[in-house]
């Protein structure tokens, strides 16, 4: 991903999509709601959102639209809030948006470094029932969705439709991709068998695990073990 300023019109909707590499989105003007693997976040001007490699999200822009500076970033350079398995505080304020934008024109790497050094986490995660379900699925990949719906007093048949409206994906698919992301973060340096990693991250078997990793990255787990 190269450094780019993206312009978005009022009430624009960007379908759920995935980036192969980690990056940070700094909102220069306007705002939007991002629904992704770390929950649903309300993002305003002067705030930045950290995205890990292979994470997915969809965006709904406000009536003001948005102007967004996107900077490529290596996950090794992230502050501690962007932990690999936790949903973490991926949203934060930065000290001087204009300085970062000006620096990005000359040196995107230094601009990203300046952003990370001034990044201050904020809590702006939505808490409607689809967000509570997303949080529950992240905390417990084995969660029974029908059981969760019953405990919340929601009709099971409405769960998939409502979650898809918010996140652009079914709850079952969301859970599968979270499992794959968790496993992917653990692959570098993994010394056990792939079957053991598949079992630890909630996959039925190694074949299911392999298909999920290939769908996420285009590569087999064997090629990604470092």
Coordinates of C-alpha atoms in Angstrom, one line a residue:
X1 CA 0.0 0.0 0.0
X2 CA 1.4 3.4 -0.9
X3 CA 0.8 6.7 0.8
X4 CA -2.4 8.3 -0.5
X5 CA -5.0 10.9 0.5
X6 CA -8.5 9.4 -0.2
X7 CA -11.5 11.6 -0.6
X8 CA -15.0 10.4 0.3
X9 CA -18.4 11.9 -0.4
X10 CA -21.2 12.5 2.1
X11 CA -22.9 9.3 3.2
X12 CA -20.6 7.2 1.0
X13 CA -20.5 3.5 1.9
X14 CA -17.4 1.4 1.4
X15 CA -18.1 -2.3 1.3
X16 CA -16.1 -4.7 3.6
X17 CA -12.6 -5.1 2.2
X18 CA -9.2 -6.3 3.3
X19 CA -5.6 -4.9 3.0
X20 CA -2.7 -7.2 2.7
X21 CA -0.4 -4.9 4.7
X22 CA -0.7 -2.9 7.9
X23 CA -1.4 0.8 7.6
X24 CA -2.8 3.7 9.5
X25 CA -5.6 6.0 8.4
X26 CA -5.4 9.6 9.7
X27 CA -8.7 11.6 9.2
X28 CA -7.8 15.1 8.0
X29 CA -11.5 16.2 7.7
X30 CA -15.0 14.8 8.2
X31 CA -15.5 11.4 9.7
X32 CA -17.0 7.9 9.4
X33 CA -17.9 4.7 11.3
X34 CA -15.6 1.8 10.6
X35 CA -16.9 -1.7 11.3
X36 CA -14.0 -4.2 11.4
X37 CA -12.2 -6.9 13.2
X38 CA -11.6 -4.7 16.2
X39 CA -15.2 -3.7 16.5
X40 CA -17.2 -0.7 15.3
X41 CA -15.4 2.6 15.7
X42 CA -16.6 6.2 15.3
X43 CA -13.7 8.1 13.8
X44 CA -13.5 11.9 13.6
X45 CA -11.0 14.5 12.2
X46 CA -7.7 14.5 14.1
X47 CA -8.0 10.8 14.9
X48 CA -6.1 7.8 13.5
X49 CA -7.0 4.1 13.1
X50 CA -4.4 1.4 13.2
X51 CA -5.0 -1.6 10.9
X52 CA -3.0 -4.9 11.0
X53 CA -2.1 -6.9 7.9
X54 CA -5.1 -8.9 6.6
X55 CA -7.6 -7.2 8.8
X56 CA -11.0 -6.3 7.2
X57 CA -13.5 -3.5 7.6
X58 CA -16.3 -1.5 6.0
X59 CA -16.8 2.2 6.3
X60 CA -19.9 4.5 6.4
X61 CA -19.1 8.1 6.0
X62 CA -20.8 11.0 7.7
X63 CA -22.8 13.8 6.0
X64 CA -19.5 15.8 5.8
X65 CA -17.7 13.0 3.9
X66 CA -14.1 12.6 4.8
X67 CA -10.5 13.3 3.7
X68 CA -8.2 10.6 4.9
X69 CA -4.4 10.2 4.8
X70 CA -3.4 6.5 4.6
X71 CA 0.2 5.6 5.6
X72 CA 1.8 2.2 5.2
X73 CA 3.1 1.0 8.5
X74 CA 4.9 -2.1 9.9
X75 CA 3.1 -3.8 12.8
X76 CA 6.5 -4.1 14.6
X77 CA 6.4 -0.3 15.0
X78 CA 3.0 -0.2 16.6
X79 CA 2.5 1.0 20.2
X80 CA 1.5 -1.6 22.7
X81 CA -2.2 -0.8 22.2
X82 CA -2.2 -2.6 18.9
X83 CA -1.6 -6.1 20.3
X84 CA -1.8 -9.0 17.9
X85 CA -4.6 -11.0 19.4
X86 CA -6.4 -8.4 21.5
X87 CA -9.0 -6.1 20.0
X88 CA -7.0 -3.3 21.5
X89 CA -7.3 0.4 21.3
X90 CA -6.7 0.8 17.6
X91 CA -8.3 4.3 17.6
X92 CA -6.4 7.4 18.9
X93 CA -5.8 11.1 18.7
X94 CA -2.6 12.6 17.3
X95 CA -1.0 15.8 18.4
X96 CA -0.4 17.7 15.1
X97 CA -2.4 16.4 12.1
X98 CA -1.1 19.2 9.7
X99 CA 2.6 18.4 10.6
X100 CA 2.0 14.7 9.8
X101 CA 0.3 15.5 6.5
X102 CA 3.1 17.9 5.5
X103 CA 5.8 15.4 6.4
X104 CA 4.0 12.6 4.5
X105 CA 4.6 14.5 1.3
X106 CA 8.3 14.3 1.8
X107 CA 8.9 11.1 3.9
X108 CA 6.0 8.7 4.6
X109 CA 8.1 6.6 6.9
X110 CA 9.0 9.5 9.1
X111 CA 5.4 10.7 9.0
X112 CA 4.2 7.3 10.2
X113 CA 6.8 7.4 13.0
X114 CA 5.7 10.8 14.1
X115 CA 2.1 9.7 14.1
X116 CA 2.8 6.6 16.3
X117 CA 4.9 8.7 18.7
X118 CA 2.0 11.1 19.3
X119 CA -0.8 8.5 19.2
X120 CA -3.0 8.7 22.3
X121 CA -5.7 5.9 22.5
X122 CA -9.3 6.9 22.8
X123 CA -12.5 4.9 23.5
X124 CA -15.0 5.4 20.8
X125 CA -16.3 1.9 20.1
X126 CA -20.1 1.5 19.4
X127 CA -22.0 -0.7 21.8
X128 CA -25.2 -1.7 20.0
X129 CA -26.0 -5.4 20.0
X130 CA -24.1 -6.3 16.8
X131 CA -21.0 -4.7 18.5
X132 CA -21.6 -6.7 21.7
X133 CA -21.9 -9.9 19.6
X134 CA -18.6 -9.0 17.7
X135 CA -16.9 -8.5 21.1
X136 CA -18.3 -11.8 22.4
X137 CA -17.1 -13.7 19.3
X138 CA -13.6 -12.2 19.7
X139 CA -13.5 -13.3 23.4
X140 CA -14.9 -16.8 22.8
X141 CA -14.5 -18.2 19.3
X142 CA -16.6 -21.3 20.4
X143 CA -19.5 -19.1 21.4
X144 CA -22.9 -20.5 20.3
X145 CA -24.6 -17.6 18.4
X146 CA -28.1 -19.0 18.9
X147 CA -27.4 -19.3 22.7
X148 CA -26.1 -15.7 22.7
X149 CA -29.2 -14.5 20.9
X150 CA -31.4 -16.3 23.4
X151 CA -29.5 -14.8 26.4
X152 CA -29.9 -11.3 24.9
X153 CA -33.6 -11.8 24.2
X154 CA -33.1 -11.5 20.4
X155 CA -34.7 -13.6 17.7
X156 CA -32.1 -15.9 16.2
X157 CA -33.4 -15.3 12.7
X158 CA -32.7 -11.6 13.0
X159 CA -29.2 -12.0 14.3
X160 CA -27.5 -12.7 10.9
X161 CA -29.4 -10.0 9.1
X162 CA -28.8 -7.3 11.7
X163 CA -25.1 -8.2 12.1
X164 CA -24.6 -8.1 8.3
X165 CA -26.1 -4.7 8.1
X166 CA -23.6 -3.4 10.7
X167 CA -20.5 -5.3 9.7
X168 CA -21.0 -6.4 6.1
X169 CA -20.5 -10.1 6.9
X170 CA -22.4 -12.8 8.7
X171 CA -21.6 -13.6 12.4
X172 CA -20.3 -17.1 11.4
X173 CA -18.0 -15.7 8.8
X174 CA -16.8 -12.9 11.2
X175 CA -15.9 -15.6 13.8
X176 CA -14.0 -17.6 11.2
X177 CA -12.0 -14.7 10.1
X178 CA -11.1 -13.7 13.7
X179 CA -9.9 -17.3 14.3
X180 CA -7.8 -17.1 11.1
X181 CA -6.3 -13.8 12.2
X182 CA -5.5 -15.1 15.6
X183 CA -3.8 -18.1 14.1
X184 CA -2.0 -16.0 11.5
X185 CA -0.4 -13.8 14.2
X186 CA 0.9 -16.9 15.9
X187 CA 2.4 -18.5 12.8
X188 CA 5.8 -16.7 12.8
X189 CA 8.1 -18.7 15.0
X190 CA 5.5 -21.4 15.7
X191 CA 7.3 -24.6 16.7
X192 CA 4.5 -27.0 17.2
X193 CA 2.5 -28.9 14.6
X194 CA 0.0 -27.0 12.4
X195 CA -2.7 -29.4 13.6
X196 CA -2.0 -28.3 17.2
X197 CA -2.3 -24.6 16.2
X198 CA -5.5 -25.4 14.4
X199 CA -6.9 -27.0 17.5
X200 CA -5.8 -24.2 19.8
X201 CA -7.4 -21.5 17.7
X202 CA -10.8 -23.3 17.4
X203 CA -10.6 -25.0 14.0
X204 CA -12.3 -28.4 13.4
X205 CA -9.2 -29.8 11.8
X206 CA -6.0 -28.8 10.0
X207 CA -7.7 -28.8 6.6
X208 CA -10.3 -26.3 7.7
X209 CA -7.5 -24.2 9.3
X210 CA -5.5 -24.3 6.0
X211 CA -8.5 -23.2 3.9
X212 CA -9.1 -20.2 6.2
X213 CA -5.5 -19.0 6.1
X214 CA -5.4 -19.3 2.3
X215 CA -8.6 -17.4 2.0
X216 CA -7.2 -14.6 4.3
X217 CA -3.6 -14.4 2.8
X218 CA -3.5 -16.4 -0.4
X219 CA -0.8 -18.5 1.1
X220 CA -0.7 -21.8 3.0
X221 CA 0.3 -21.9 6.7
X222 CA 3.4 -23.9 5.8
X223 CA 4.7 -21.0 3.8
X224 CA 4.0 -18.5 6.6
X225 CA 5.7 -20.3 9.4
X226 CA 8.9 -18.3 10.2

